XYZ file of C-alpha atoms in Angstrom:
396
model
C -18.135 40.552 -35.702
C -17.574 41.603 -32.229
C -20.669 41.838 -30.101
C -21.342 45.129 -28.509
C -22.739 45.200 -25.112
C -26.212 45.995 -24.780
C -27.177 49.478 -23.467
C -30.663 48.758 -21.884
C -28.515 45.877 -19.972
C -28.159 46.773 -16.051
C -24.048 46.271 -15.823
C -22.581 44.130 -12.917
C -20.827 45.197 -10.732
C -17.528 46.624 -9.270
C -15.842 43.153 -8.227
C -18.264 41.023 -10.865
C -16.648 42.672 -13.082
C -12.852 42.002 -11.818
C -13.282 38.486 -12.081
C -14.816 39.197 -15.768
C -11.270 39.936 -16.180
C -9.537 37.477 -15.004
C -11.381 34.820 -16.766
C -10.793 36.788 -20.023
C -7.170 36.649 -19.366
C -7.207 32.775 -18.977
C -9.179 32.688 -22.455
C -6.795 34.608 -24.214
C -3.838 32.895 -22.634
C -5.509 29.284 -23.191
C -6.055 30.423 -26.499
C -2.593 31.962 -27.925
C -1.273 28.551 -29.333
C -4.338 28.994 -31.704
C -3.785 32.509 -32.825
C -6.468 33.500 -30.011
C -9.160 31.154 -30.565
C -11.303 29.087 -28.765
C -14.138 26.286 -30.064
C -17.110 27.289 -27.990
C -17.371 24.217 -26.384
C -14.084 25.220 -24.616
C -15.744 28.900 -24.261
C -19.091 27.691 -22.543
C -16.679 25.345 -19.964
C -14.509 27.718 -18.611
C -17.054 30.226 -18.478
C -19.627 27.728 -16.380
C -17.205 26.441 -14.720
C -13.864 27.672 -14.956
C -11.867 27.400 -11.104
C -13.258 29.971 -8.937
C -14.426 32.637 -12.241
C -16.807 30.797 -13.681
C -20.244 31.382 -13.350
C -21.145 28.312 -11.097
C -18.043 28.034 -9.978
C -18.075 31.759 -8.826
C -19.968 33.029 -5.335
C -22.573 34.821 -7.314
C -26.458 34.435 -6.509
C -27.178 32.383 -9.841
C -31.030 32.084 -9.044
C -34.086 33.406 -7.176
C -34.723 36.815 -7.402
C -32.132 38.033 -7.116
C -29.947 36.281 -9.337
C -30.922 35.221 -13.347
C -33.201 33.113 -13.232
C -35.753 30.911 -11.294
C -36.294 26.727 -12.175
C -39.494 25.009 -10.722
C -38.789 24.627 -7.412
C -38.241 28.664 -6.703
C -41.752 28.875 -8.308
C -43.758 26.092 -6.307
C -43.555 23.452 -3.533
C -46.102 21.775 -5.995
C -43.584 20.527 -8.295
C -41.581 18.858 -5.717
C -44.283 17.549 -3.742
C -44.643 15.334 -7.919
C -41.476 14.648 -8.358
C -41.808 13.608 -4.802
C -44.315 11.203 -5.249
C -42.504 9.782 -8.627
C -40.176 8.676 -5.902
C -41.821 7.068 -3.619
C -43.340 4.690 -6.343
C -40.311 3.853 -7.911
C -38.467 3.321 -3.820
C -40.888 1.330 -3.598
C -41.179 -1.333 -7.081
C -37.521 -1.491 -5.182
C -37.944 -2.101 -2.392
C -36.079 0.678 -0.863
C -33.397 3.101 -2.004
C -32.154 6.493 -1.901
C -32.605 8.816 -4.207
C -29.200 10.789 -5.703
C -29.493 15.133 -6.771
C -27.436 16.356 -9.242
C -27.279 20.692 -9.213
C -29.390 20.612 -6.590
C -29.919 24.573 -6.848
C -30.519 26.570 -4.107
C -31.810 23.122 -2.047
C -35.018 23.763 -2.418
C -36.392 20.898 -4.258
C -34.030 18.414 -2.349
C -36.768 19.900 0.906
C -40.352 19.514 -1.173
C -39.537 15.945 -1.912
C -38.238 15.151 1.326
C -41.027 16.750 3.714
C -43.759 15.310 1.073
C -41.526 11.509 1.508
C -42.115 12.260 5.499
C -45.223 12.862 5.076
C -46.166 9.384 2.930
C -44.001 7.299 5.418
C -41.466 7.744 2.480
C -38.852 8.598 3.100
C -35.286 7.441 1.171
C -32.520 5.761 3.073
C -30.689 8.888 2.259
C -30.676 12.102 -0.158
C -27.979 12.345 -1.746
C -26.693 15.584 -3.979
C -23.651 15.921 -6.389
C -23.244 20.013 -6.364
C -20.035 21.006 -8.937
C -19.571 24.782 -7.572
C -18.855 25.491 -3.377
C -21.054 28.625 -3.383
C -24.487 27.136 -4.246
C -23.172 23.096 -1.448
C -23.113 26.167 0.491
C -26.566 27.715 0.295
C -27.438 24.214 0.380
C -26.423 23.138 3.547
C -27.508 26.089 4.864
C -31.170 25.464 3.357
C -31.239 21.538 4.455
C -30.305 22.480 7.883
C -33.501 24.369 9.323
C -34.990 21.092 8.233
C -36.604 18.583 11.362
C -33.340 16.329 12.144
C -34.859 13.682 11.138
C -35.292 15.192 7.555
C -31.995 16.196 7.303
C -29.763 13.732 8.130
C -30.743 11.752 5.597
C -28.604 14.394 3.394
C -24.980 14.220 2.547
C -23.053 15.876 -0.397
C -20.783 13.450 -3.005
C -18.032 14.818 -4.441
C -18.771 12.614 -7.884
C -21.116 9.740 -8.577
C -21.827 6.345 -5.894
C -19.059 3.580 -6.703
C -19.955 1.319 -9.573
C -23.177 -0.684 -9.003
C -24.344 0.550 -5.919
C -27.511 2.804 -6.774
C -31.052 1.654 -6.265
C -33.249 4.150 -5.641
C -34.370 7.849 -8.054
C -31.484 10.518 -10.190
C -33.455 13.728 -10.399
C -31.940 16.311 -13.449
C -33.831 19.039 -12.945
C -32.297 21.260 -15.890
C -28.652 19.926 -15.732
C -28.327 18.758 -18.915
C -29.304 22.122 -20.234
C -26.271 23.574 -18.503
C -23.567 20.575 -20.243
C -20.895 22.772 -23.037
C -21.560 22.001 -26.431
C -20.274 22.325 -29.861
C -21.610 24.850 -32.193
C -21.846 23.721 -35.997
C -22.632 25.843 -39.478
C -24.150 24.010 -42.655
C -23.083 25.069 -45.200
C -21.910 25.703 -48.931
C -18.367 24.969 -48.124
C -18.905 22.215 -45.450
C -19.487 22.018 -41.869
C -17.688 24.199 -40.015
C -17.347 24.641 -36.408
C -18.163 27.577 -34.601
C -16.375 29.000 -31.895
C -14.761 32.449 -30.400
C -11.749 34.742 -30.671
C -10.472 36.095 -28.136
C -8.662 39.018 -27.846
C -8.906 41.776 -24.814
C -10.860 44.273 -26.602
C -13.436 41.870 -27.311
C -15.016 38.875 -28.183
C -16.303 37.785 -31.076
C -17.473 34.758 -33.744
C -15.570 32.395 -35.895
C -15.871 29.944 -37.209
C -12.912 26.543 -38.761
C -13.663 24.049 -40.497
C -14.967 21.435 -38.650
C -13.399 17.898 -37.909
C -13.578 14.077 -39.131
C -15.527 13.925 -36.160
C -18.001 16.894 -35.905
C -18.469 16.711 -39.436
C -19.940 13.265 -39.162
C -22.495 13.430 -35.867
C -23.785 16.705 -38.269
C -24.026 15.064 -41.330
C -26.023 12.111 -39.425
C -27.824 14.308 -37.493
C -28.780 16.003 -40.979
C -29.829 13.240 -42.216
C -31.846 11.448 -38.760
C -33.449 14.852 -38.357
C -34.426 14.836 -42.631
C -34.774 18.616 -42.680
C -33.532 21.043 -45.278
C -31.122 22.698 -43.604
C -30.107 26.273 -45.608
C -26.734 27.586 -46.274
C -25.647 29.175 -42.755
C -27.896 26.530 -40.576
C -26.945 27.296 -37.093
C -27.333 24.820 -34.235
C -25.715 22.400 -31.404
C -24.937 18.883 -30.219
C -23.428 18.376 -26.996
C -21.090 16.258 -26.671
C -20.969 15.282 -23.404
C -24.241 13.395 -22.907
C -23.177 10.245 -23.694
C -20.711 10.035 -21.816
C -22.300 11.537 -18.668
C -25.194 8.915 -19.071
C -22.807 5.912 -19.360
C -21.645 7.055 -16.296
C -25.180 7.353 -14.598
C -25.653 3.609 -16.021
C -21.999 1.887 -14.421
C -23.302 3.421 -11.356
C -27.046 2.522 -11.434
C -27.164 -1.510 -9.870
C -31.444 -0.094 -10.130
C -33.951 2.748 -10.053
C -35.019 5.234 -12.075
C -32.824 8.237 -13.251
C -35.419 11.007 -13.918
C -34.611 14.587 -16.479
C -36.569 17.735 -16.594
C -35.302 19.871 -19.228
C -36.274 22.528 -21.812
C -35.729 20.873 -25.610
C -37.700 18.578 -28.096
C -36.817 15.458 -30.351
C -34.591 14.964 -32.667
C -36.609 16.193 -35.836
C -38.161 19.644 -33.884
C -34.801 20.185 -32.448
C -33.038 20.336 -35.648
C -35.590 21.104 -37.269
C -35.420 23.935 -41.113
C -36.993 26.567 -39.364
C -34.995 26.897 -36.187
C -32.027 27.858 -37.885
C -30.573 29.681 -35.301
C -30.194 27.184 -32.818
C -31.329 26.870 -29.714
C -28.381 28.678 -27.304
C -29.200 31.618 -24.918
C -27.705 32.345 -21.458
C -29.844 33.829 -18.553
C -28.780 37.318 -16.573
C -30.489 39.331 -14.535
C -33.835 37.202 -15.681
C -33.176 38.202 -19.092
C -32.881 35.671 -22.308
C -30.507 37.005 -24.182
C -29.496 35.329 -27.818
C -25.896 36.287 -26.778
C -23.839 34.528 -24.714
C -19.938 36.244 -25.077
C -21.095 39.015 -22.838
C -19.114 39.005 -19.648
C -17.908 35.759 -19.507
C -18.717 33.757 -16.260
C -21.119 36.424 -15.029
C -23.844 35.060 -17.401
C -25.529 31.585 -17.342
C -25.682 29.981 -21.098
C -27.677 26.814 -21.982
C -29.000 24.948 -24.796
C -32.190 22.755 -25.916
C -31.898 19.445 -25.000
C -31.817 16.622 -28.023
C -33.973 13.763 -26.161
C -33.158 11.836 -28.832
C -29.907 11.885 -28.015
C -30.935 11.823 -24.525
C -33.016 8.276 -25.270
C -30.181 6.458 -27.703
C -27.487 7.234 -25.414
C -29.683 5.486 -22.851
C -30.297 3.016 -24.583
C -26.317 2.477 -25.522
C -25.241 2.565 -22.031
C -27.898 -0.554 -21.265
C -30.894 1.970 -19.980
C -34.320 1.108 -20.158
C -36.589 4.461 -21.716
C -38.958 3.718 -19.247
C -41.737 6.992 -20.790
C -41.152 10.426 -22.035
C -43.611 13.588 -22.062
C -44.290 17.275 -21.699
C -44.074 18.676 -18.016
C -47.548 19.315 -17.831
C -48.299 15.860 -18.097
C -46.171 14.136 -15.567
C -46.841 17.261 -13.602
C -50.723 15.925 -14.159
C -50.252 12.130 -13.634
C -48.495 12.545 -10.162
C -51.343 14.624 -8.425
C -50.765 17.839 -9.131
C -54.761 18.332 -9.301
C -55.118 16.860 -5.316
C -51.964 17.901 -4.292
C -53.447 21.892 -5.614
C -56.429 21.116 -3.190
C -54.409 20.264 0.179
C -52.651 22.650 -0.310
C -55.280 25.587 -1.084
C -57.117 27.302 1.933
C -59.479 29.468 2.521
C -57.649 33.358 2.226
C -58.635 33.839 -1.473
C -55.355 35.881 -1.775
C -53.277 31.722 -0.910
C -55.251 30.390 -3.636
C -54.766 32.717 -6.476
C -51.154 32.581 -5.590
C -51.170 28.864 -5.704
C -53.287 28.355 -8.756
C -50.866 31.010 -10.259
C -48.214 28.405 -9.364
C -49.928 26.281 -11.064
C -50.972 28.018 -15.067
C -46.546 28.637 -14.811
C -45.756 25.006 -13.885
C -48.656 24.043 -16.514
C -49.614 26.198 -19.309
C -47.980 25.508 -23.093
C -47.036 29.289 -23.281
C -45.010 28.782 -19.374
C -42.844 25.511 -18.281
C -45.606 23.422 -19.462
C -44.954 22.390 -22.685
C -41.601 23.630 -23.119
C -39.931 21.995 -20.172
C -39.536 18.407 -20.895
C -39.489 14.557 -18.631
C -37.801 11.165 -19.560
C -37.506 8.715 -17.350
C -34.737 5.791 -17.594
C -33.340 2.939 -15.564
C -33.524 -0.216 -15.271
C -34.736 -3.218 -12.948
C -38.402 -1.258 -12.079
C -40.877 -3.534 -14.045
C -44.408 -0.423 -12.374
C -45.649 1.921 -14.910
C -44.257 4.980 -13.478
C -47.196 6.839 -13.114
C -45.991 10.219 -14.462
C -45.995 9.256 -17.692
C -49.929 7.568 -17.320
C -51.415 10.434 -18.953
C -50.095 10.860 -22.064
C -46.548 9.418 -22.860
C -45.278 10.682 -25.727
C -42.009 8.068 -26.600
C -43.208 7.715 -29.809
C -41.932 10.841 -30.799
C -38.420 10.108 -29.972
C-alpha cells in the first residue's frame, strides 16, 4: 500500500523537493518497461547514487548537526585516535605502507588518524581517499587542506581502487557496507518473493513479485544457515554487492589489513525469527525511520551488515579473518582509556564532555555493542591489538 508522509517530519526545502521530483521521474522512466516496478536493490541504488540526484551524489549536507546523521569521528576525536593506533601497529608490522579510507565523510577521521600517527612518528607513505560523492570530496579537500603541510601533502584522492597487487597498508571502511544497495525478500507459503517499489507520480508503494532462481537459492541458504523458524511474511535483506566488492579489494591488496566498522550482527542473530521486519532504516534530520520511500534522494537508506557473510566473502577472496569484536572492545584494545586520560584537562566542563563522548562510543545502549569491527587481511602475522581484549570470531 502507498506510504503517507509523516506530518511531524520537517519538510525539505523547495530546491531539494525539485531534485527529488527529478529523481522520481528518472525512476518512472526506467521502470516503464516493467509496469512501473523497480526491485528495491535498484531503487536504493538510484536513491543513493543516481548522478547529481541521489543522496550521496547531490549537494546536500549529510553528516553532522546540519545533516541527517553523525558518525563516530564526528562524535569524538578519540575514535580516530584508536583507529590510528591500530593502523600504526599494522604499518610497523609491514615495515611501511599506506592508509586508504573508503567514503571519508567530512574528512574528520582522516584528520584524526593523520594527527595521531604524526604524534607517534608513524605516518603512512600516503593517505588515500576513495570517495564517490563529489560534494563530500570537496568538503574533505577543504577540511584536510587546513592540516599542517607535512600532513595534508600526504593526502590523495582516488577515483577507483589501486592497481591489482599494488597496495600495502591499512584500508579503513567506517560505515561503508551499510550503504550498499540490498535486495529485500519476503518468506511465505507461496515461496520467496522479491520486494520492490511500485513507482508512480502520485506515490511510491511496496510491491512484491516472485523471486528469480538466484534470490531463491540465496534466501533458502540463509534460512538453513540461520536455523530459524521464519513465519509467514518474514521480511529481511541481503547484500549482493558484498562479495564482488571484497574480491576487488582483495585483488588490490598485496599485504595489509581491511578494517570494517559498521552496525550489524552475526548471521544467526541477523536472521533470527524475532527480527521479522529486517533491519532496513532511513535517516532524515537525525531521525531513524522505518519507511525509506519518502522523498527519494533526500534520505539516507541503510541496512545492517551480516558479518558472517563478510567473513565468508573475505575468505572466498583470499583474505584471512584477523578479528571480530564490538566497537567498545576494539576501542578498549587500542588504548581508549589512555587516550581519554591524555586529553583530559583540568577544566571540569571539558572532562564531562569527553566522558560523554566515551559513553556514546562504548555503552551497549549507544554505539558500543550496536557497532562491530572486523579485520580481514593477508601478509600480517602480528595479532591485532584491537581484538586482544575480546575476539568474538567464534560467533560468526
